[in-house]
Amino acid sequence: MLFPGMKIAIMGSGGVGGSWGGRLAHIGCDVSFIARGSHLAALREHGILVENETLGNIHVPKVKVTDDPAAIGVADVVLIAVKLWDTESAVQAVRPMVGPDTAVISLQNGVIKDDILRQVHGNQAVVGGVAYVAAHVARPGVIRQTGAMQRCVIGEYDGRRSARVEALHEALVRAGIKAEISDDIRRTIWEKYVFLVGLSGSTTTMRSTIGPIREHPRTRAFLHDLMRETVAVGRADGVNLPEHYADERLAFADTLAYDMNSSMHHDLASGNPLELPWLSGGVVQLGGKLGVATPANRAVCDILALYTEGRKPRPGS
């Protein structure tokens, strides 16, 4: 299996799946999108448009798209990019596309996503993946990507550089995505998780972008605590994270745009379900099993409990 003959299926054609699937299709990869509703109709009629003021727009006028994974057949790579609350259904839905040598890669947030994949598809199929990109569906058939950041890290869980990982890495690089192969993908996933838990938990509970949070002593300390607890839980679970990794991530937060936000804060504002159970909720759950205290992340879960399912409490309730 070598690029460009690789067959790639995108389960979840929103921000991550749509923008990167569009870029892969643009360079000639055999990409099939799974979509639904008005997004599906628009992709069928007009193809996919990826808008980016920094990198320039990309338009693929004709793409392969369906709402039936069985119609695609067995793929070399299945990229899962749905919201975490759709993980269970997505993992089952991709079954017809997974053969003996298929790589199933989740580009979702969180650290338990691959455990869910293994339960259905087994250890051999699962390749670890981490995505860094700011993108969302602007309107049906159109993905709006913000800024130049588009980094992807992939890797086999045993650390080897397999042919399938090498092939996907080559395709991603040719598509203009900063792709890397990790020899410790579990640690790589947790590295993102540490920062994401802090960013999502602080911005969503405080209804603020990162700028004011990092500038006020008390909110800065809370952001730090969220990440510090996550590091402690990861280390207790055997992840090779430095003891003071939260300090590094706090310094990284100081380099970000003042108005940077989290997708969970956007979901809260839109009345959508939150990925809370897999972010701060995941830290609390695993911390409880490992005997690691997580009071800051528990506070995030308690504060946002009424909003987790996507409903907005009625005034006065």
XYZ file of C-alpha atoms in Angstrom:
317
model
C 0.000 0.000 0.000
C 1.750 3.138 -1.196
C 0.675 6.700 -1.844
C -1.047 7.727 -4.176
C -2.929 4.446 -4.616
C -4.095 4.517 -1.015
C -7.859 4.451 -0.465
C -8.897 6.807 2.337
C -12.347 7.046 3.939
C -13.316 10.052 6.056
C -15.933 9.326 8.742
C -17.061 12.782 9.827
C -16.624 15.423 7.141
C -16.708 18.478 9.390
C -13.828 20.744 10.400
C -10.964 18.253 10.663
C -12.243 15.571 8.297
C -13.494 18.043 5.712
C -10.433 20.291 5.617
C -7.839 17.531 5.540
C -9.930 15.216 3.378
C -10.335 18.087 0.932
C -6.585 18.691 0.845
C -5.882 14.981 0.307
C -8.444 14.818 -2.502
C -6.936 17.964 -4.026
C -3.573 16.240 -4.556
C -5.216 13.210 -6.149
C -5.707 10.784 -3.265
C -8.631 8.374 -3.524
C -10.770 9.967 -0.790
C -14.357 9.085 0.091
C -16.376 11.251 2.479
C -19.190 10.015 4.716
C -21.626 12.844 5.393
C -25.329 13.430 5.928
C -28.118 15.947 5.452
C -27.517 19.247 3.703
C -23.741 18.815 3.945
C -24.016 15.549 1.985
C -26.231 17.191 -0.656
C -23.853 20.131 -1.088
C -20.790 17.906 -1.387
C -22.525 15.858 -4.080
C -23.567 18.900 -6.074
C -20.629 21.287 -5.678
C -17.739 19.281 -4.241
C -15.816 20.571 -1.249
C -14.435 24.049 -0.661
C -11.831 24.672 2.046
C -11.573 28.390 2.817
C -8.410 29.734 4.425
C -7.357 33.382 4.324
C -3.790 32.478 5.296
C -3.116 29.469 3.062
C -5.555 30.206 0.265
C -8.733 28.394 -0.746
C -8.916 24.867 -2.147
C -11.875 23.668 -4.211
C -12.373 20.076 -5.337
C -15.419 20.296 -7.630
C -16.174 16.572 -7.647
C -15.716 14.301 -4.646
C -16.776 10.816 -3.648
C -19.380 11.158 -0.907
C -22.074 8.939 0.586
C -24.078 8.399 3.743
C -23.531 4.627 3.525
C -20.058 3.354 4.516
C -20.852 -0.050 3.001
C -20.981 1.600 -0.436
C -17.306 2.529 -0.142
C -16.008 -0.957 0.568
C -12.773 -1.827 2.332
C -10.373 1.114 2.666
C -6.657 1.285 3.392
C -7.178 4.066 5.936
C -10.325 5.074 7.831
C -10.061 8.489 9.493
C -12.646 9.071 12.220
C -13.316 12.759 12.883
C -16.769 12.897 14.465
C -17.565 14.607 17.758
C -16.825 12.376 20.730
C -20.476 11.842 21.597
C -20.902 10.130 18.188
C -17.926 7.811 18.670
C -19.838 4.638 19.513
C -22.113 4.860 16.476
C -19.251 5.905 14.168
C -17.039 3.007 15.253
C -19.826 0.572 14.424
C -20.741 2.316 11.165
C -17.243 1.979 9.682
C -17.191 -1.819 10.044
C -17.814 -2.461 6.289
C -14.730 -0.370 5.435
C -12.328 -2.206 7.753
C -10.412 -5.141 6.326
C -7.498 -7.198 7.677
C -4.911 -4.521 6.847
C -6.989 -1.355 7.309
C -5.623 1.373 9.560
C -8.383 2.937 11.670
C -7.254 6.302 13.007
C -9.247 8.571 15.296
C -8.408 12.273 14.977
C -10.768 13.067 17.842
C -9.956 14.630 21.177
C -9.456 12.728 24.411
C -7.454 9.683 25.464
C -10.050 6.885 25.571
C -11.071 7.104 21.895
C -8.673 4.348 20.810
C -9.844 2.055 23.622
C -13.320 2.265 22.085
C -11.895 1.507 18.632
C -10.033 -1.553 19.916
C -13.166 -3.032 21.454
C -14.743 -3.212 17.992
C -11.847 -3.490 15.531
C -9.060 -5.083 17.582
C -5.511 -3.951 18.354
C -4.118 -4.581 14.864
C -6.413 -2.097 13.146
C -5.876 0.862 15.472
C -3.247 3.493 14.701
C -2.915 6.477 17.024
C -3.526 9.972 15.722
C -3.514 13.581 16.916
C -4.852 16.558 14.959
C -4.066 20.236 15.424
C -6.228 22.435 13.205
C -8.810 25.186 13.670
C -11.657 24.508 11.261
C -15.439 24.234 11.176
C -18.298 23.828 8.709
C -19.100 27.383 7.598
C -22.063 26.232 5.495
C -22.960 22.977 3.725
C -20.076 21.883 1.533
C -17.754 24.620 2.830
C -15.077 24.222 5.511
C -13.546 27.354 6.995
C -10.040 26.878 8.323
C -8.434 29.548 10.512
C -4.708 30.242 10.394
C -1.817 28.190 9.073
C -1.750 25.566 11.827
C -2.430 22.092 10.458
C -0.335 19.492 12.210
C -0.986 15.771 12.366
C 0.941 13.172 14.383
C 0.355 9.474 13.741
C 1.985 6.303 14.975
C 1.645 2.603 15.617
C 1.192 1.813 19.300
C 4.206 -0.519 19.260
C 6.416 2.300 17.940
C 7.344 0.696 14.597
C 7.308 2.660 11.336
C 4.871 0.490 9.395
C 4.258 0.757 5.652
C 0.725 2.057 6.227
C 1.903 4.808 8.549
C 4.718 5.769 6.161
C 2.264 5.931 3.242
C -0.251 8.099 5.066
C 2.529 10.338 6.351
C 3.735 10.898 2.785
C 0.220 11.731 1.593
C -0.365 14.196 4.422
C 2.927 15.967 3.798
C 2.196 16.270 0.078
C -1.198 17.715 0.957
C 0.541 20.536 2.831
C -0.140 19.203 6.320
C 2.725 19.199 8.805
C 2.745 15.475 9.514
C 4.971 13.569 11.922
C 5.389 9.938 12.951
C 5.622 9.338 16.696
C 7.408 6.393 18.283
C 5.370 6.947 21.483
C 1.915 7.851 20.209
C 0.264 7.319 23.583
C 2.423 10.049 25.089
C 1.747 12.274 22.050
C -2.017 11.912 22.528
C -1.708 12.750 26.221
C 0.428 15.811 25.440
C -2.443 17.274 23.467
C -4.938 16.102 26.084
C -3.172 18.018 28.876
C -3.495 21.331 27.073
C -6.966 20.642 25.669
C -8.380 19.849 29.110
C -7.003 23.135 30.407
C -8.140 25.223 27.436
C -11.637 23.737 27.164
C -12.301 23.628 30.901
C -11.192 27.199 31.569
C -12.677 28.945 28.516
C -16.022 27.171 28.810
C -16.586 27.613 32.539
C -15.389 31.221 32.425
C -17.074 32.078 29.100
C -13.850 33.729 27.979
C -11.062 33.452 25.448
C -7.614 32.402 26.645
C -6.200 35.955 26.865
C -8.015 37.245 29.966
C -7.735 33.849 31.655
C -3.954 33.699 31.445
C -3.606 37.322 32.591
C -5.596 37.169 35.837
C -3.695 35.470 38.697
C -6.630 33.398 39.969
C -7.898 32.211 36.578
C -4.321 31.529 35.467
C -3.843 29.356 38.542
C -7.062 27.474 37.748
C -5.908 26.842 34.159
C -2.611 25.558 35.543
C -4.396 23.284 38.041
C -6.525 21.720 35.298
C -3.405 20.788 33.335
C -1.386 19.789 36.404
C -4.072 17.322 37.493
C -4.191 15.850 33.979
C -0.425 15.325 33.997
C -0.626 13.648 37.410
C -3.342 11.263 36.198
C -1.421 10.443 33.026
C 1.793 9.734 34.923
C -0.103 7.530 37.378
C -1.437 5.616 34.362
C 2.072 4.980 33.069
C 2.279 7.711 30.437
C 5.803 9.067 29.923
C 5.026 12.709 30.709
C 7.546 14.961 32.486
C 6.507 15.792 36.050
C 6.365 19.531 35.306
C 4.826 19.270 31.838
C 1.903 21.491 32.903
C 4.382 24.347 33.395
C 5.488 23.935 29.764
C 1.891 24.000 28.542
C 1.125 27.111 30.599
C 4.080 28.839 28.957
C 2.747 27.682 25.584
C -0.626 29.256 26.415
C 1.174 32.587 26.774
C 2.204 32.390 23.100
C -1.312 31.928 21.718
C -3.573 34.561 20.196
C -5.417 36.557 22.852
C -8.789 35.649 21.337
C -8.140 31.912 20.979
C -11.080 29.843 22.121
C -12.027 26.184 22.478
C -14.486 24.144 20.451
C -16.266 23.202 23.684
C -16.910 26.877 24.428
C -18.308 27.248 20.888
C -20.540 24.210 21.492
C -21.809 25.717 24.744
C -22.669 28.987 23.021
C -24.481 27.082 20.255
C -26.446 24.895 22.654
C -24.726 21.747 21.367
C -23.747 18.751 23.491
C -20.345 19.110 25.135
C -17.337 16.793 24.948
C -17.018 17.317 28.701
C -17.344 13.622 29.721
C -14.241 12.794 27.662
C -12.177 15.854 28.631
C -12.334 17.026 32.268
C -14.771 14.180 32.916
C -12.212 11.684 31.648
C -9.584 13.103 33.992
C -11.956 12.794 36.960
C -13.000 9.261 36.060
C -9.485 7.930 35.526
C -8.164 9.873 38.516
C -10.762 8.180 40.688
C -9.611 4.748 39.532
C -5.956 5.601 40.113
C -6.368 7.430 43.423
C -5.314 10.828 42.046
C -7.205 13.872 43.332
C -8.744 16.068 40.581
C -10.702 18.864 42.325
C -10.268 21.487 39.581
C -11.526 19.162 36.857
C -14.339 18.037 39.146
C -15.336 21.695 39.469
C -15.489 22.033 35.669
C -17.749 18.977 35.454
C -20.047 20.290 38.191
C -20.276 23.816 36.759
C -21.145 22.542 33.267
C -23.327 19.599 34.313
C -26.582 21.275 33.225
C -25.179 21.916 29.737
C -23.495 18.580 28.962
C -26.383 17.191 26.928
C -26.708 20.390 24.931
C -29.792 21.865 26.502
C -29.821 25.343 27.909
C -31.456 25.739 31.363
C -34.590 27.853 31.232
C -34.472 31.286 32.855
C -35.248 30.982 36.552
C -34.755 27.232 36.648
